[in-house]
Short mmCIF file of C-alpha atoms in Angstrom, two decimals:
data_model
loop_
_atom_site.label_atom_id
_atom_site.label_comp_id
_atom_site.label_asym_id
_atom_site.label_seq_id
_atom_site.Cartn_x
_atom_site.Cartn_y
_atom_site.Cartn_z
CA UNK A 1 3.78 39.19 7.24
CA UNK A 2 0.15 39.54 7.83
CA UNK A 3 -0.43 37.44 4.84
CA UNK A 4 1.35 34.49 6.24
CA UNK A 5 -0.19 34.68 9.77
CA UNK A 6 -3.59 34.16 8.13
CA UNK A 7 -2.28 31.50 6.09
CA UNK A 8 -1.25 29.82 9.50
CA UNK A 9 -4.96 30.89 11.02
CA UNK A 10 -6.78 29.45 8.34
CA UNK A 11 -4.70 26.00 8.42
CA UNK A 12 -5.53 25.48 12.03
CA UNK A 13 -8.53 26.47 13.23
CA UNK A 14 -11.06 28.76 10.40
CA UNK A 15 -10.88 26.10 7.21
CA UNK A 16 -9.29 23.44 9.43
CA UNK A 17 -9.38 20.60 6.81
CA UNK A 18 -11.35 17.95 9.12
CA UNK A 19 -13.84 19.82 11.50
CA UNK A 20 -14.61 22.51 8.76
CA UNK A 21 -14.04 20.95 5.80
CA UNK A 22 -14.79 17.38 6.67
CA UNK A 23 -12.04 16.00 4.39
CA UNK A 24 -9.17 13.46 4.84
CA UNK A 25 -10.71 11.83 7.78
CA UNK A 26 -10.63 8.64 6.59
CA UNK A 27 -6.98 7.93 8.23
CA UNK A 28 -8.03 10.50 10.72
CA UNK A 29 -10.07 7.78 12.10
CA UNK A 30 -8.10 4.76 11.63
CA UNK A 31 -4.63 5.72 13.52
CA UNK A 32 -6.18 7.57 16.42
CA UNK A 33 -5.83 4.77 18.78
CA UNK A 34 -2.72 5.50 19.68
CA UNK A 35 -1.87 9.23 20.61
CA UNK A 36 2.28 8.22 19.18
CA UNK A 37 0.66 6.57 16.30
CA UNK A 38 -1.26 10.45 15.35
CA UNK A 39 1.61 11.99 16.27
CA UNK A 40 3.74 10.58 13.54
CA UNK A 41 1.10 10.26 11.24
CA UNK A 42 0.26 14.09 11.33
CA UNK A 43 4.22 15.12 11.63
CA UNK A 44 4.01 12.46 8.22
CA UNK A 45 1.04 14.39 6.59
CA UNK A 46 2.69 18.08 7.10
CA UNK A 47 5.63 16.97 5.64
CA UNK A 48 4.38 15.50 2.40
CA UNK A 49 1.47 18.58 2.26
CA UNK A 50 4.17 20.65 2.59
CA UNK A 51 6.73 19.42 -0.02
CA UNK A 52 3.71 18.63 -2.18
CA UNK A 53 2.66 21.64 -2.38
CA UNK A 54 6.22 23.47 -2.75
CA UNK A 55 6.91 21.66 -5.68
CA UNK A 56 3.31 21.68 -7.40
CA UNK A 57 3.82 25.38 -6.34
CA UNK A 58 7.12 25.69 -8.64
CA UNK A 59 6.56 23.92 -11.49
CA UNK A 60 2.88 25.55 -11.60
CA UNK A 61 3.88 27.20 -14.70
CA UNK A 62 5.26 24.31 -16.32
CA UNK A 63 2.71 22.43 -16.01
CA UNK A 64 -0.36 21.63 -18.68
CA UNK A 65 -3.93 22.67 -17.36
CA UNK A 66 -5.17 19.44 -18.64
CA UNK A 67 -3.01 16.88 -16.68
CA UNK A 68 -2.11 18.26 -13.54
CA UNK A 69 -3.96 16.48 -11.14
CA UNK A 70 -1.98 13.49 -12.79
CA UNK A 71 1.47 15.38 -11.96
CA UNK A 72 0.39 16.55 -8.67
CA UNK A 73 -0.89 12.72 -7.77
CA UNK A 74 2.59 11.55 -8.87
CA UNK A 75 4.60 14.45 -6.70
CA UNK A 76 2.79 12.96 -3.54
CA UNK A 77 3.53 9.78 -4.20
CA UNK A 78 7.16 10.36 -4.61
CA UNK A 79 6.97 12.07 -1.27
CA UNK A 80 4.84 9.57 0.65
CA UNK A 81 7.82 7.00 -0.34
CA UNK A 82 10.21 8.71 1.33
CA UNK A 83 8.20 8.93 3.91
CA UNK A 84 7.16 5.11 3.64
CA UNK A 85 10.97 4.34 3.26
CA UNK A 86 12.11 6.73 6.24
CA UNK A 87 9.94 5.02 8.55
CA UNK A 88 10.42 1.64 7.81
CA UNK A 89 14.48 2.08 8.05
CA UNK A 90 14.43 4.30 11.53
CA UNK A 91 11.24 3.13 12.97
CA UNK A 92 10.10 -0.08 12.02
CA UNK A 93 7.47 -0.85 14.76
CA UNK A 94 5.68 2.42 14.07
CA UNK A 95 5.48 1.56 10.32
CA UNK A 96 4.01 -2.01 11.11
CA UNK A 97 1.79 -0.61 13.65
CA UNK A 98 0.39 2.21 10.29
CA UNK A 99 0.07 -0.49 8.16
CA UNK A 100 -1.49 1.17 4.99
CA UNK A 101 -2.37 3.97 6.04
CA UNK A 102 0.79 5.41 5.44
CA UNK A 103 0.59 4.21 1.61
CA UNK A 104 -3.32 5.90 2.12
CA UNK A 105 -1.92 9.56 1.98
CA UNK A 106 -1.40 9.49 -1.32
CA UNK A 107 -5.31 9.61 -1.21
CA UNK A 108 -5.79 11.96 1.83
CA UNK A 109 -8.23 14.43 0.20
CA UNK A 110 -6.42 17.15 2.04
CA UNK A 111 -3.11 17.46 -0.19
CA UNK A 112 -5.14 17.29 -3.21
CA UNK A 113 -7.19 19.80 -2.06
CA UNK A 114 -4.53 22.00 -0.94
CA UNK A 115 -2.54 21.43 -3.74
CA UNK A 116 -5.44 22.51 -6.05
CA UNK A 117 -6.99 25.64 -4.58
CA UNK A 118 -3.74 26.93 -2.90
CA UNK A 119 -0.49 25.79 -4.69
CA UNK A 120 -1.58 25.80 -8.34
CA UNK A 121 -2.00 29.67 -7.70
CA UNK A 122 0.33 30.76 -5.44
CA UNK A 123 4.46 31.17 -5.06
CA UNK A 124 6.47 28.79 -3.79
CA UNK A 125 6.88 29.95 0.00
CA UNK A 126 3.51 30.96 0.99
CA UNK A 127 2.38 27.53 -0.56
CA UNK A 128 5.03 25.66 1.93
CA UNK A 129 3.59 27.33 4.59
CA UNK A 130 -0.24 26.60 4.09
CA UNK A 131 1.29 22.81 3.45
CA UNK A 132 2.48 22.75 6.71
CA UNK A 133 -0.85 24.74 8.49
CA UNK A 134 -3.14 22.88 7.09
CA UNK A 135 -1.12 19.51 8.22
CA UNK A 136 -0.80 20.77 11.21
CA UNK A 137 -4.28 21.60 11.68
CA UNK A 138 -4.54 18.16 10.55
CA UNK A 139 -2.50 16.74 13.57
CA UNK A 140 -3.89 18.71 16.05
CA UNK A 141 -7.47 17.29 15.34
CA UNK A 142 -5.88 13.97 15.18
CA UNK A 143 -3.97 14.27 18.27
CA UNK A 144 -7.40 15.15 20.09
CA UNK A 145 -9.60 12.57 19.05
CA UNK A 146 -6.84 10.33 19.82
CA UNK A 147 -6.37 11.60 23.40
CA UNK A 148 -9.96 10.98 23.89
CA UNK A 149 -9.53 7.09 23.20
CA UNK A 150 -6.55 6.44 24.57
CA UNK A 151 -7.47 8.04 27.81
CA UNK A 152 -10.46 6.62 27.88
CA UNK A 153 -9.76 3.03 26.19
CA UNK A 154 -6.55 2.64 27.73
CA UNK A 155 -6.04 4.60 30.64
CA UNK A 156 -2.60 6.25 29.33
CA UNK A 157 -1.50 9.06 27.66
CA UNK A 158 1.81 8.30 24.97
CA UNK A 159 1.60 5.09 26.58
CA UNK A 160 2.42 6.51 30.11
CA UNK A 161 -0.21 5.33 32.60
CA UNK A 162 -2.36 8.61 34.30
CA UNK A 163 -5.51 7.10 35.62
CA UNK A 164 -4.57 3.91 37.74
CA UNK A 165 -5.42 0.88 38.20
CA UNK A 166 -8.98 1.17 39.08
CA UNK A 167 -9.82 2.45 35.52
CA UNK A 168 -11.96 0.26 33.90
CA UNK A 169 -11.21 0.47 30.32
CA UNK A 170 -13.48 1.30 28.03
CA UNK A 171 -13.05 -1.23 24.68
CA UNK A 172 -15.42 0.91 22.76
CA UNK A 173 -12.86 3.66 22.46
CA UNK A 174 -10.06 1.45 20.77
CA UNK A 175 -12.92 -0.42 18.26
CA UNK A 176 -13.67 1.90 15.61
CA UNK A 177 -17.58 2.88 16.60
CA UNK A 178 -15.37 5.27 19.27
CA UNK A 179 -13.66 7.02 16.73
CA UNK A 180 -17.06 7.85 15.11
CA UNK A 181 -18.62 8.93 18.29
CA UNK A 182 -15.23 11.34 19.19
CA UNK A 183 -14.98 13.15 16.12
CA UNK A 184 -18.73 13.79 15.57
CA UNK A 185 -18.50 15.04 19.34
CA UNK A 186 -15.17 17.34 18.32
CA UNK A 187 -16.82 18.38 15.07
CA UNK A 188 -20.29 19.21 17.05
CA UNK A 189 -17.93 21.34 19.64
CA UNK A 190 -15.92 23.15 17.21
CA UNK A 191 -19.15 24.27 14.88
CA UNK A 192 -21.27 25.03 18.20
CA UNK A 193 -17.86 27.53 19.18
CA UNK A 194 -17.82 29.09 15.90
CA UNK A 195 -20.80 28.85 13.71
CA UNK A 196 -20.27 30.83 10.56
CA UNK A 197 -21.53 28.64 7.76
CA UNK A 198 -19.05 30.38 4.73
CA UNK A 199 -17.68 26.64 4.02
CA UNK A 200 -21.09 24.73 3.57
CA UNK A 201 -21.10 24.13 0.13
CA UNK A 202 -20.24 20.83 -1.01
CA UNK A 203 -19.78 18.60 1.82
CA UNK A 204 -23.36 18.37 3.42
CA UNK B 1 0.10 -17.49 8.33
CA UNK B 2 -2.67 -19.70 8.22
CA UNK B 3 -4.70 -20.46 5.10
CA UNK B 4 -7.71 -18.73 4.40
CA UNK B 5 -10.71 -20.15 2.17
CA UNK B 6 -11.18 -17.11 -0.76
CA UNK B 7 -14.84 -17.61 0.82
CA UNK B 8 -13.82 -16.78 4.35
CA UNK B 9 -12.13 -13.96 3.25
CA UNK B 10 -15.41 -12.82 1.21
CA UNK B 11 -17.83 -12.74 3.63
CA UNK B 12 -15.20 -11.06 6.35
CA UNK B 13 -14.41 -8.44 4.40
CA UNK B 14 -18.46 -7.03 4.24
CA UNK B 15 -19.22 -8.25 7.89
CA UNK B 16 -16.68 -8.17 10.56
CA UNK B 17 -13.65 -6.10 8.05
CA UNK B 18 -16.05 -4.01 6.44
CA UNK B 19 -13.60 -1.28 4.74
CA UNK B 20 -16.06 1.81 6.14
CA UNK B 21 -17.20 0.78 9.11
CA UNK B 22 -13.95 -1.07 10.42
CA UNK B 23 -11.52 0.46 8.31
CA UNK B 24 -12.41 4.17 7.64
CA UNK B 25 -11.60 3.77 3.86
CA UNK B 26 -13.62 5.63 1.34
CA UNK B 27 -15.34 8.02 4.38
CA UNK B 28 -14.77 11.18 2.41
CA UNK B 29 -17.15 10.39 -0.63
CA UNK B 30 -19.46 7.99 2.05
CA UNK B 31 -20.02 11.28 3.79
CA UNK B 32 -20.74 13.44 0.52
CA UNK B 33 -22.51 11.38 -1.46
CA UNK B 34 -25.20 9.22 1.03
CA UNK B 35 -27.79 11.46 1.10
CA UNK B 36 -30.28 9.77 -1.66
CA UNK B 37 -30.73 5.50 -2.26
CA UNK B 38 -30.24 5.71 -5.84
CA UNK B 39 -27.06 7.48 -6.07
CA UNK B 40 -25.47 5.73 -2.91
CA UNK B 41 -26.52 2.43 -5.52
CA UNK B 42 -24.63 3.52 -8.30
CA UNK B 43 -21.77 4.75 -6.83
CA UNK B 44 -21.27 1.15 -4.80
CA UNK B 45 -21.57 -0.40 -7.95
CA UNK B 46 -19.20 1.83 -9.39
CA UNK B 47 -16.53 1.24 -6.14
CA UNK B 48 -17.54 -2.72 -6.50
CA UNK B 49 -16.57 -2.79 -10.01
CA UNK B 50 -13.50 -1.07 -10.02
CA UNK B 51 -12.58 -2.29 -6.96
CA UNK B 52 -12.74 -5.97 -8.20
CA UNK B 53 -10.80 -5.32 -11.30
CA UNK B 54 -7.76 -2.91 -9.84
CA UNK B 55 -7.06 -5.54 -7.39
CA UNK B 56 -6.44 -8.45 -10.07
CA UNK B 57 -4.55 -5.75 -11.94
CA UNK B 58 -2.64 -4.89 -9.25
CA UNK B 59 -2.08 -8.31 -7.63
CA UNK B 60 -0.45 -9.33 -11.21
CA UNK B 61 1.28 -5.86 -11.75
CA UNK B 62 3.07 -5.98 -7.92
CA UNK B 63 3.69 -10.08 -8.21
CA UNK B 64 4.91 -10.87 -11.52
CA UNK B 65 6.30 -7.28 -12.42
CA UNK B 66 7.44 -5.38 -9.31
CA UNK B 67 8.59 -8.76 -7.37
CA UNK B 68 11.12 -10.27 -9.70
CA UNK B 69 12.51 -6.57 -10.14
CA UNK B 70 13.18 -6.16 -6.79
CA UNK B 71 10.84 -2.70 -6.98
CA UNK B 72 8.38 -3.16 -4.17
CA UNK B 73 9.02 0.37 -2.97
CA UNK B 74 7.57 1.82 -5.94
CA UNK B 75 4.38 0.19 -5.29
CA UNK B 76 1.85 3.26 -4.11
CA UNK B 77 3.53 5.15 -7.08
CA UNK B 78 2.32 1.62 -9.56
CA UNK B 79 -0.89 1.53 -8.06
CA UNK B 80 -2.08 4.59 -8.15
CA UNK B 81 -1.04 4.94 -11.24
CA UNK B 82 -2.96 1.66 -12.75
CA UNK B 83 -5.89 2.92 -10.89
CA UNK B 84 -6.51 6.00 -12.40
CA UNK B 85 -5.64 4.70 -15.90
CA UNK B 86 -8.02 1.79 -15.21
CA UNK B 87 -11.02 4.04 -14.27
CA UNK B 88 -9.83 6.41 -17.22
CA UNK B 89 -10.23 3.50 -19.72
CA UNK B 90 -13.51 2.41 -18.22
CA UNK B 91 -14.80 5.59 -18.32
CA UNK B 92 -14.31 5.59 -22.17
CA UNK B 93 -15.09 1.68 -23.12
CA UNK B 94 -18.49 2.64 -21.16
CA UNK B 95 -18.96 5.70 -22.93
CA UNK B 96 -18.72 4.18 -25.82
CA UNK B 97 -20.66 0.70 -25.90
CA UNK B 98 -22.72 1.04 -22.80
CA UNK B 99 -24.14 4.54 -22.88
CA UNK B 100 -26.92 3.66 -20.45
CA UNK B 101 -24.81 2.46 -18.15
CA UNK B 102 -22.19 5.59 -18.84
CA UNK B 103 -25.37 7.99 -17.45
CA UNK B 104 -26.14 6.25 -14.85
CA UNK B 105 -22.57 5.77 -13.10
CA UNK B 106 -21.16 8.18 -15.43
CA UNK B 107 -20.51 11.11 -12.97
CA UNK B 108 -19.43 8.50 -10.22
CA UNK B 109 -16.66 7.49 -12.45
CA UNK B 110 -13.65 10.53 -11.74
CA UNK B 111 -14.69 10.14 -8.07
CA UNK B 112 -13.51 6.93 -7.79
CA UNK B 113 -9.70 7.59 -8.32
CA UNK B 114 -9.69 8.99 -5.18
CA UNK B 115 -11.71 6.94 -3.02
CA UNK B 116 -9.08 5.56 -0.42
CA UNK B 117 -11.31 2.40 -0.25
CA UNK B 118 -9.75 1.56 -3.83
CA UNK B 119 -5.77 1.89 -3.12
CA UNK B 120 -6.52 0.77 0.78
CA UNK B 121 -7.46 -3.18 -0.69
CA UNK B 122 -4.92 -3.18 -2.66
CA UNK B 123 -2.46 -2.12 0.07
CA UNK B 124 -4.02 -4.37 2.15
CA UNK B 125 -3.71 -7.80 0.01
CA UNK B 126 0.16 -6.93 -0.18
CA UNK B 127 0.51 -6.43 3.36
CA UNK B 128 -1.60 -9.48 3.87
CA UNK B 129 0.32 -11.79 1.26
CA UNK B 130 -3.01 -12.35 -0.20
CA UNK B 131 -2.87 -15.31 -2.83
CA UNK B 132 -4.82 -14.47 -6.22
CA UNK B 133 -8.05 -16.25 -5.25
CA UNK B 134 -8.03 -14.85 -1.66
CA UNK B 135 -7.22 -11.31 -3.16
CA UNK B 136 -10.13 -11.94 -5.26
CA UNK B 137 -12.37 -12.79 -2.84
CA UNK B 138 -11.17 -9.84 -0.76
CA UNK B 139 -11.59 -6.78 -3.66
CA UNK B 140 -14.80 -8.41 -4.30
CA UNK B 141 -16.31 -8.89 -0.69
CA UNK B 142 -14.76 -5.54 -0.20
CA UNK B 143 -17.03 -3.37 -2.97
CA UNK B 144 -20.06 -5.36 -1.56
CA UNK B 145 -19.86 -4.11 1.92
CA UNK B 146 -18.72 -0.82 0.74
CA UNK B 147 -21.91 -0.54 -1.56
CA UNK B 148 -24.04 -2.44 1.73
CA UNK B 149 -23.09 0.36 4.34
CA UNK B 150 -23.40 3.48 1.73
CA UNK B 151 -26.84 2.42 0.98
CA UNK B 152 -28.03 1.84 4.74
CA UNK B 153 -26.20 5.40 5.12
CA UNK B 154 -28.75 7.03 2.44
CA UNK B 155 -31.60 5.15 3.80
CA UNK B 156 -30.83 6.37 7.02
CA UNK B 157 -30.39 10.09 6.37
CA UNK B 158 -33.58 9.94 3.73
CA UNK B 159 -35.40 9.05 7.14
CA UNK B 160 -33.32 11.90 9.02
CA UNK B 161 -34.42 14.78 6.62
CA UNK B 162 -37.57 15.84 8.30
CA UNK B 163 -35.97 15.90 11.98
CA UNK B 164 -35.05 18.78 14.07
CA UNK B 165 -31.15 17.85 14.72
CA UNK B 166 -29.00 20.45 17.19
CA UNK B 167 -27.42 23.16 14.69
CA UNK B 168 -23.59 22.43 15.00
CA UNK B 169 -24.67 18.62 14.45
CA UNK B 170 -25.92 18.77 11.34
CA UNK B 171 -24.33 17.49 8.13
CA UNK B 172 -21.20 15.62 8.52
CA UNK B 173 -22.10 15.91 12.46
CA UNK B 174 -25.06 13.22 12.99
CA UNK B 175 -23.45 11.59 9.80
CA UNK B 176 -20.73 10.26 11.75
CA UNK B 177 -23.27 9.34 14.79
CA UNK B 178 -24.90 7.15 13.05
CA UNK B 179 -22.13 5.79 11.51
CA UNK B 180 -20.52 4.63 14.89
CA UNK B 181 -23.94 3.35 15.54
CA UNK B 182 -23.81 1.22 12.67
CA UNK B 183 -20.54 0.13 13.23
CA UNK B 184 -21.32 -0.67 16.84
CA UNK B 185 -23.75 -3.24 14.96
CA UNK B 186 -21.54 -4.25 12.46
CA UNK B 187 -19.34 -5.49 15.61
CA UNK B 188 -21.55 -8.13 16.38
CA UNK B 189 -20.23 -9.95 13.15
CA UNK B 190 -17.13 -9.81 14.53
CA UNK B 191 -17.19 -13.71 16.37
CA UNK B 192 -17.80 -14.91 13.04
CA UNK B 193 -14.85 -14.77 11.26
CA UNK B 194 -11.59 -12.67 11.52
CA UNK B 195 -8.95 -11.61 9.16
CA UNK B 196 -6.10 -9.73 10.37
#
């Protein structure tokens, strides 16, 4: 299973869709106030890059060249509805509180991607598994920048108080400039650790 | 909720709801695409276009379609759906009677499908019960300070060019800097107006 342990490798940290790739962050930014908020919106992203990508993965031979990004935009959004739907019945505070960013998946760049370089070539399991890497590289970016600003904008940590009361929070950290400054800081840090450039193409 | 002029809701959504800079839609092709002033211009115009016209389609598609049939949960599936067909047809009604204007936004066109910017307004106005004018006002105001903070961005980074920036920085790195420094500016709109 050497295969699949690189699969897992590359999802998280090597082509780590936002610090390498720089794609998808546009909800990367917008939920990280919260560290409960990222939480369920990255366990939300691995499951519809997952199940996206399982099912673009089995019907890839079914499927005409010519329209596929149509079908594989339509499988997504039949998965981020379930997803819409399953958090609005079982946790309707944390649906309000995502707004439309939920609904924004459909657009993450990430499945797309994914689904396109990995899925359309690839069998069914192995493509399941990169889903769920790559979302859970995904999180774990998320879930950092969003420590960062909750720590420091709040004072808590999944809402559970760690630096007293003397903490001055810092309001910059919950307004969106903070988001900017964290992730250009965590993307900085992350190509500083590991500087190949393979990936450069495209993006700058 | 209270009232909101169409005009209110305008000038909010460039200023203090501006959907890059306070709402982190449409980052991925901001990011890709600001490097030069003339292609940041096109591609705004492009977004502010589109963006005008998919919200009227999709304000009348989700209130007098998915409303009365009880199918509001099929709504990201509708609108995603009437976006890309919309930009498809454009592409080809632009191709064919405006070919100037076809080479000059041309390439911008297949890019827009999947700007997050697009789908995000219209999520937004049904979220925000937006009334036809406001939602007009707000797709509108919306492609305008879309288009305003891309072309800043690629006047910015024309400036940048020439500078010696830390290695790991570079690229999307100082990108998002001096976005957060913009919106840091763009937050002293904010006692102007607010929309939720």
């Amino acid at each position: 299973m050497a295969n699949s342990k690189k699969i897992i490798k590359d999802g998280l940290w090597d082509d780590n869709p936002i610090f390498r790739q720089v794609i998808g962050i546009c909800s990367a930014l917008a939920v990280t106030n919260l560290m409960l908020n990222s939480l369920i919106m990255g366990l939300g992203l691995m499951f519809v890059t997952a199940f996206s990508e399982l099912t673009v993965s089995l019907i890839r031979k079914f499927t005409p060249k010519h329209i596929r990004m149509m079908v594989q935009v339509l499988i997504i959004s039949v998965y981020v509805i379930i997803l819409d739907i399953f958090l609005k019945a079982y946790y309707p505070e944390m649906s309000k509180a995502l707004g439309p960013y939920v609904g924004l998946i459909i657009t993450n760049c990430i499945i797309m991607g994914r689904c396109e370089a990995f899925a359309q070539n690839n069998s069914p399991l192995p493509s399941f598994l990169d889903g769920l890497a790559s979302g859970a590289g995904y999180t774990f970016v998320l879930l950092l920048v969003a420590f960062f600003r909750e720590l420091l904008g709040f004072g808590t940590i999944f809402g559970y108080p760690v630096l007293g009361d003397s903490w001055t929070n810092w309001t910059i950290m919950i307004m969106p400039p903070g988001a900017f400054f964290i992730l250009a800081i965590i993307i900085w840090v992350a190509r500083s650790l590991s500087p190949e450039e393979k990936k450069e193409g495209g993006t700058i | 909720m209270i009232e909101l002029n169409p005009f209110v809701i305008f000038f909010a959504a460039i200023f203090t709801n501006n959907m890059i800079l306070s709402n982190f839609l449409g980052m991925c092709s901001f990011i890709a695409v600001s490097k030069e002033i003339p292609t940041s211009l096109g591609l705004g115009q492009a977004v502010t276009f589109v963006l005008t016209f998919t919200t009227i389609l999709n304000y009348l598609i989700y209130h007098h379609i998915l409303v009365p049939l009880g199918l509001e949960y099929l709504r990201f599936i509708v609108f995603i759906v009437s976006i890309a067909a919309f930009v498809q047809l454009l592409e080809m009604i632009v191709e064919r009677y405006f070919p100037n204007l076809y080479y000059a936004l041309g390439i911008f066109l297949p890019l827009i499908t999947v700007n997050c910017a697009i789908l995000g307004v219209s999520l937004f106005m049904v979220i925000r019960e937006y009334t036809f004018l406001q939602s007009l006002g707000f797709g509108i105001g919306s492609g305008i300070g879309w288009t305003l903070a891309i072309v800043a961005m690629a006047g910015i980074r024309q400036r940048l060019r020439e500078d010696s920036i830390p290695k790991g920085l570079q690229g999307p790195g100082i990108t998002l800097i001096i976005t957060g420094l913009m919106a840091l500016a763009f937050v002293g709109f904010s006692g102007i107006v607010q929309i939720q």
